RNA sequence: GCCGAAGUGGCGGAAUGGUAGACGCAGCGGAUUCAAAAUCCGCCGGGAUCACUCCCGUGAGGGUUCGAGUCCCUCCUUCGGUACCA
């Protein structure tokens, strides 16, 4: 660990050259700031580019190396485009509402605004240190009243259109002990809070929702024309459109009641042998016969107590109970039993399914378990019957004899499934017993949070009371069914100041306690404000529009500003936002489009996700773990140690469900050793490394970050080893000392707890911002996941040193020094870099510049034209050294007012890019045997003649006839001989 | 399970179907130096060979082609997303 940490904070690399980033970088950052070099200005008649980064949440931890990756990519494009005469809008801001600041406030009492402003300060400083060419005059902060005002304004538009509405029975995970609503993944499978292990209840509360489902089809269709990566498929999947039909089943003995099911396989309706209702289905209890009532009730109660995580575990055996009731299959009049089962999801489709065990896996498993009939109605496409005794046949096929016999709809034997679906759907429609129907997986967007640090929802409600509702103990009724929008002129509706940010014991959230804010009087009547706030996504749904016109206090943006810059031409950000942010923003944009406020259906033309940067590769061996009683664990600065032996200990947070409780003490099951239980009710197990090593192919990381032996299921303790201790054997690394032990070589996600986080500040200090930018772009393709290598940044720093040398010492303006070979290489490099930037292939652009610099370094004198061109094409990547060298190459040193930011981008001469004489490979029978030098435009005869003069080729073809010649100009000559 | 992406030296990675391994890191050798660091030059997939050179080699197996890392089929592995979605 200690070695690793040393490696991550390298000492300043001493430089033998005059290149000192710590001097020139602040100098140019100051210059750009003072001169507002990158102010976005629109010139009539010029092309424009809106180049956008996903704006960050300003966390307390500051910038990590993942931020500069995407930001450098867009900055290179922005700087490149400016030099090509394009008007560029390249803004930055802060997505500053969010949970961490609020949690910090709860712990420390510091107001979230204070924390947020401080964090923004840090982020802004760090971004400026990296030399990004943002128009800082357009900086926005989603928590700023001038911004909140318009977020609320858009909410009111949604409300007016009926797209923002309240639902009163939204189930949430409510933890009374923590006084907060929890997300599904904050709840353990046994229904306790992940933090603290307190009981969690399902509580139905009133929530605001946005009707995103009304836009499902348009959100799906809109994806088609976009230049987006695999994200399109993710969104399509998330929307989850599926075409099918609804079918109504009458319930025997309950006239007027019907069970409506949704199915995509209505062709299998004749084979439906029972119906299953979700446990929460309203009919479940209603139709259950008296003798089954109690059982159904019990089953439904148990199901609602289970956490969503447990219910959605596919591997769990299917369960269900019969209701005793029967439904009538509309296609044949059969009476089939109605069951209740929790494999049916209440919130999808209609919450009820028709079960066709012969042709659906889940129904098959259920039918086998409960002895329900299995009826085949689909045969293979060739007409042969399928065997469904072991498993269901789920593919399409053709209708069989049975399907015809059991159907009143005009199905014919041998009719393909898709045709049967149409026939049955039409027949059902004609009988009034069903219809074609499209269902979506997409749910409406729950838009309220029971939190403080968010935009207040600008809605209030009438209050019935004869007292002052702000007085303790006052009785009143809030009429939530009569929401009233806040008048636009009163926006922004700001948050009240609080001292205590705890959620409290009221699910309405902390704002409910701000009584003076919550209740107000108008025309002698009392009203109550909405105490829920908007989710963190709200501000990011439209920030790209505010950047157009960030200081406008008359409207969210002007149409002139919109016309000048929209749509966004390039949008770069992490793929973690592939679905939620990007779907929500598209949704709002479409609503704004319908309101006539924006002119494009889609906001983001081209989208790119930068790949995650992982920590440095670690080599790990595993030891068998020896559990140590919790009482012996002692906390020291470096971590936990065994108070008795002084050995280093590994901690593992345990769930109470994984432990055994005896007399109030929790014991580890695997070793019968007591764990450490904290006052908060958290349990920690401790392990020391045993002497026995376990080969890495048996080690598997658990969800909690600990390691498990897949064979024995016992815990393993990891230990880092160095590269010197390991050897490659076949495709794996093994311990040199004991080759039977495999070593795990892996790069892990950077995390504080793993201690592999790389700090950009330290790297800027040691190597310079230009080196950091360059290295992050040189690591590999922008979209790839890449491991960090601190030694790699030293490599690009050496490159920058060479650039400095080449451009400062020994430069000549003697035209004779600019030899043709150098000219050719310069032009080739310009071509390569130009094309690579446009395709976002920054790694290969940099490698091309490295080749040029190497060549220039070998010249007796460096021609100034070559040096200037190099500086221009390098400057988008490494702008500080670019500006400084540009100045020096014009004989200016110091503070002269000149910048290369708008210098024309170098062009290349196609004639110089093409070589006159080239080397091509010569193959004999498809195998490379030699290479020859020939004129680039040589014809086949010339090439063949040249090849046959080559001694090697002469020998290979001696005494054989050349049957065929394949010649690809400039590429290859292949001689087929026999 | 389904959807998507990817498997190339010790490592990060290059290669419009045309001489696989550009560029960088690490390593090795040399120059420079009293010495070291830094810098510069060279070598650097595996095997055979004194050498010239030859053979093998892009996760595995098949195929298309004069020619396949690249295209097609089957499979394996890794990563990301997602799931009793009827």
PDB file of C-alpha atoms in Angstrom, chain A residues 296-400:
ATOM      1  CA  UNK A 296     -55.011 -15.280  -0.342  1.00  0.00           C
ATOM      2  CA  UNK A 297     -54.931 -12.464   2.202  1.00  0.00           C
ATOM      3  CA  UNK A 298     -51.949 -13.973   3.976  1.00  0.00           C
ATOM      4  CA  UNK A 299     -50.104 -14.495   0.705  1.00  0.00           C
ATOM      5  CA  UNK A 300     -50.741 -10.907  -0.422  1.00  0.00           C
ATOM      6  CA  UNK A 301     -49.573  -9.495   2.886  1.00  0.00           C
ATOM      7  CA  UNK A 302     -46.388 -11.523   2.784  1.00  0.00           C
ATOM      8  CA  UNK A 303     -45.700 -10.450  -0.762  1.00  0.00           C
ATOM      9  CA  UNK A 304     -46.034  -6.771   0.055  1.00  0.00           C
ATOM     10  CA  UNK A 305     -43.622  -7.167   2.942  1.00  0.00           C
ATOM     11  CA  UNK A 306     -40.936  -8.609   0.691  1.00  0.00           C
ATOM     12  CA  UNK A 307     -38.471  -6.125  -0.678  1.00  0.00           C
ATOM     13  CA  UNK A 308     -38.427  -5.470  -4.394  1.00  0.00           C
ATOM     14  CA  UNK A 309     -34.952  -6.955  -4.563  1.00  0.00           C
ATOM     15  CA  UNK A 310     -36.230 -10.300  -3.304  1.00  0.00           C
ATOM     16  CA  UNK A 311     -39.332 -10.263  -5.462  1.00  0.00           C
ATOM     17  CA  UNK A 312     -37.366  -9.682  -8.613  1.00  0.00           C
ATOM     18  CA  UNK A 313     -34.904 -12.509  -7.968  1.00  0.00           C
ATOM     19  CA  UNK A 314     -35.572 -14.766 -10.946  1.00  0.00           C
ATOM     20  CA  UNK A 315     -33.891 -17.798  -9.466  1.00  0.00           C
ATOM     21  CA  UNK A 316     -36.418 -17.903  -6.631  1.00  0.00           C
ATOM     22  CA  UNK A 317     -38.937 -20.716  -6.955  1.00  0.00           C
ATOM     23  CA  UNK A 318     -42.332 -19.558  -8.112  1.00  0.00           C
ATOM     24  CA  UNK A 319     -45.070 -19.527  -5.516  1.00  0.00           C
ATOM     25  CA  UNK A 320     -48.776 -18.914  -5.603  1.00  0.00           C
ATOM     26  CA  UNK A 321     -52.132 -19.763  -4.057  1.00  0.00           C
ATOM     27  CA  UNK A 322     -55.456 -20.591  -5.699  1.00  0.00           C
ATOM     28  CA  UNK A 323     -58.377 -18.201  -5.234  1.00  0.00           C
ATOM     29  CA  UNK A 324     -60.939 -20.921  -5.791  1.00  0.00           C
ATOM     30  CA  UNK A 325     -62.507 -18.747  -8.465  1.00  0.00           C
ATOM     31  CA  UNK A 326     -62.725 -19.554 -12.174  1.00  0.00           C
ATOM     32  CA  UNK A 327     -62.329 -17.375 -15.223  1.00  0.00           C
ATOM     33  CA  UNK A 328     -63.865 -18.009 -18.622  1.00  0.00           C
ATOM     34  CA  UNK A 329     -61.400 -18.250 -21.496  1.00  0.00           C
ATOM     35  CA  UNK A 330     -63.134 -16.035 -24.052  1.00  0.00           C
ATOM     36  CA  UNK A 331     -61.786 -17.898 -27.060  1.00  0.00           C
ATOM     37  CA  UNK A 332     -63.311 -21.253 -26.116  1.00  0.00           C
ATOM     38  CA  UNK A 333     -65.532 -20.795 -23.044  1.00  0.00           C
ATOM     39  CA  UNK A 334     -63.354 -23.076 -20.874  1.00  0.00           C
ATOM     40  CA  UNK A 335     -63.516 -22.485 -17.138  1.00  0.00           C
ATOM     41  CA  UNK A 336     -59.969 -22.130 -15.890  1.00  0.00           C
ATOM     42  CA  UNK A 337     -58.754 -21.539 -12.322  1.00  0.00           C
ATOM     43  CA  UNK A 338     -57.597 -18.149 -11.081  1.00  0.00           C
ATOM     44  CA  UNK A 339     -54.441 -18.086  -8.977  1.00  0.00           C
ATOM     45  CA  UNK A 340     -52.486 -15.404  -7.185  1.00  0.00           C
ATOM     46  CA  UNK A 341     -48.712 -15.450  -7.645  1.00  0.00           C
ATOM     47  CA  UNK A 342     -45.966 -12.966  -6.970  1.00  0.00           C
ATOM     48  CA  UNK A 343     -44.202 -13.705 -10.232  1.00  0.00           C
ATOM     49  CA  UNK A 344     -46.789 -11.420 -11.728  1.00  0.00           C
ATOM     50  CA  UNK A 345     -45.840  -7.780 -11.325  1.00  0.00           C
ATOM     51  CA  UNK A 346     -48.657  -5.478 -10.321  1.00  0.00           C
ATOM     52  CA  UNK A 347     -47.232  -2.442 -12.039  1.00  0.00           C
ATOM     53  CA  UNK A 348     -46.616  -3.936 -15.479  1.00  0.00           C
ATOM     54  CA  UNK A 349     -49.295  -4.487 -18.101  1.00  0.00           C
ATOM     55  CA  UNK A 350     -52.573  -5.068 -16.296  1.00  0.00           C
ATOM     56  CA  UNK A 351     -51.172  -6.877 -13.274  1.00  0.00           C
ATOM     57  CA  UNK A 352     -52.708 -10.120 -14.485  1.00  0.00           C
ATOM     58  CA  UNK A 353     -51.570 -12.753 -16.964  1.00  0.00           C
ATOM     59  CA  UNK A 354     -53.125 -15.624 -18.817  1.00  0.00           C
ATOM     60  CA  UNK A 355     -50.948 -18.660 -18.220  1.00  0.00           C
ATOM     61  CA  UNK A 356     -49.972 -20.833 -21.164  1.00  0.00           C
ATOM     62  CA  UNK A 357     -47.664 -23.402 -19.601  1.00  0.00           C
ATOM     63  CA  UNK A 358     -46.927 -25.116 -22.909  1.00  0.00           C
ATOM     64  CA  UNK A 359     -45.450 -21.972 -24.397  1.00  0.00           C
ATOM     65  CA  UNK A 360     -44.111 -19.846 -21.558  1.00  0.00           C
ATOM     66  CA  UNK A 361     -41.224 -20.832 -19.312  1.00  0.00           C
ATOM     67  CA  UNK A 362     -42.558 -19.219 -16.145  1.00  0.00           C
ATOM     68  CA  UNK A 363     -46.053 -20.584 -16.598  1.00  0.00           C
ATOM     69  CA  UNK A 364     -44.535 -23.989 -17.296  1.00  0.00           C
ATOM     70  CA  UNK A 365     -42.589 -23.999 -14.034  1.00  0.00           C
ATOM     71  CA  UNK A 366     -45.661 -22.864 -12.105  1.00  0.00           C
ATOM     72  CA  UNK A 367     -47.935 -25.424 -13.762  1.00  0.00           C
ATOM     73  CA  UNK A 368     -45.534 -28.273 -13.082  1.00  0.00           C
ATOM     74  CA  UNK A 369     -45.230 -27.244  -9.432  1.00  0.00           C
ATOM     75  CA  UNK A 370     -48.978 -26.986  -8.825  1.00  0.00           C
ATOM     76  CA  UNK A 371     -50.168 -29.733 -11.175  1.00  0.00           C
ATOM     77  CA  UNK A 372     -51.994 -27.461 -13.612  1.00  0.00           C
ATOM     78  CA  UNK A 373     -52.779 -28.703 -17.142  1.00  0.00           C
ATOM     79  CA  UNK A 374     -50.389 -28.081 -20.016  1.00  0.00           C
ATOM     80  CA  UNK A 375     -51.972 -27.780 -23.448  1.00  0.00           C
ATOM     81  CA  UNK A 376     -49.947 -27.469 -26.666  1.00  0.00           C
ATOM     82  CA  UNK A 377     -51.371 -25.136 -29.299  1.00  0.00           C
ATOM     83  CA  UNK A 378     -48.225 -24.263 -31.259  1.00  0.00           C
ATOM     84  CA  UNK A 379     -46.258 -26.748 -33.353  1.00  0.00           C
ATOM     85  CA  UNK A 380     -42.857 -26.240 -34.927  1.00  0.00           C
ATOM     86  CA  UNK A 381     -42.843 -24.281 -38.196  1.00  0.00           C
ATOM     87  CA  UNK A 382     -42.713 -27.569 -40.127  1.00  0.00           C
ATOM     88  CA  UNK A 383     -45.848 -28.754 -38.343  1.00  0.00           C
ATOM     89  CA  UNK A 384     -44.276 -31.350 -36.047  1.00  0.00           C
ATOM     90  CA  UNK A 385     -45.516 -31.363 -32.461  1.00  0.00           C
ATOM     91  CA  UNK A 386     -43.198 -30.186 -29.694  1.00  0.00           C
ATOM     92  CA  UNK A 387     -42.336 -31.948 -26.456  1.00  0.00           C
ATOM     93  CA  UNK A 388     -43.387 -29.813 -23.505  1.00  0.00           C
ATOM     94  CA  UNK A 389     -43.032 -32.364 -20.747  1.00  0.00           C
ATOM     95  CA  UNK A 390     -39.678 -30.903 -19.648  1.00  0.00           C
ATOM     96  CA  UNK A 391     -39.780 -27.341 -20.897  1.00  0.00           C
ATOM     97  CA  UNK A 392     -42.031 -24.894 -22.656  1.00  0.00           C
ATOM     98  CA  UNK A 393     -41.745 -24.240 -26.387  1.00  0.00           C
ATOM     99  CA  UNK A 394     -41.607 -20.455 -26.570  1.00  0.00           C
ATOM    100  CA  UNK A 395     -40.756 -19.799 -30.217  1.00  0.00           C
ATOM    101  CA  UNK A 396     -43.246 -18.911 -32.893  1.00  0.00           C
ATOM    102  CA  UNK A 397     -44.465 -21.781 -35.005  1.00  0.00           C
ATOM    103  CA  UNK A 398     -47.764 -22.817 -36.534  1.00  0.00           C
ATOM    104  CA  UNK A 399     -51.181 -23.575 -35.030  1.00  0.00           C
ATOM    105  CA  UNK A 400     -51.816 -27.266 -34.398  1.00  0.00           C
TER     106      UNK A 400
END
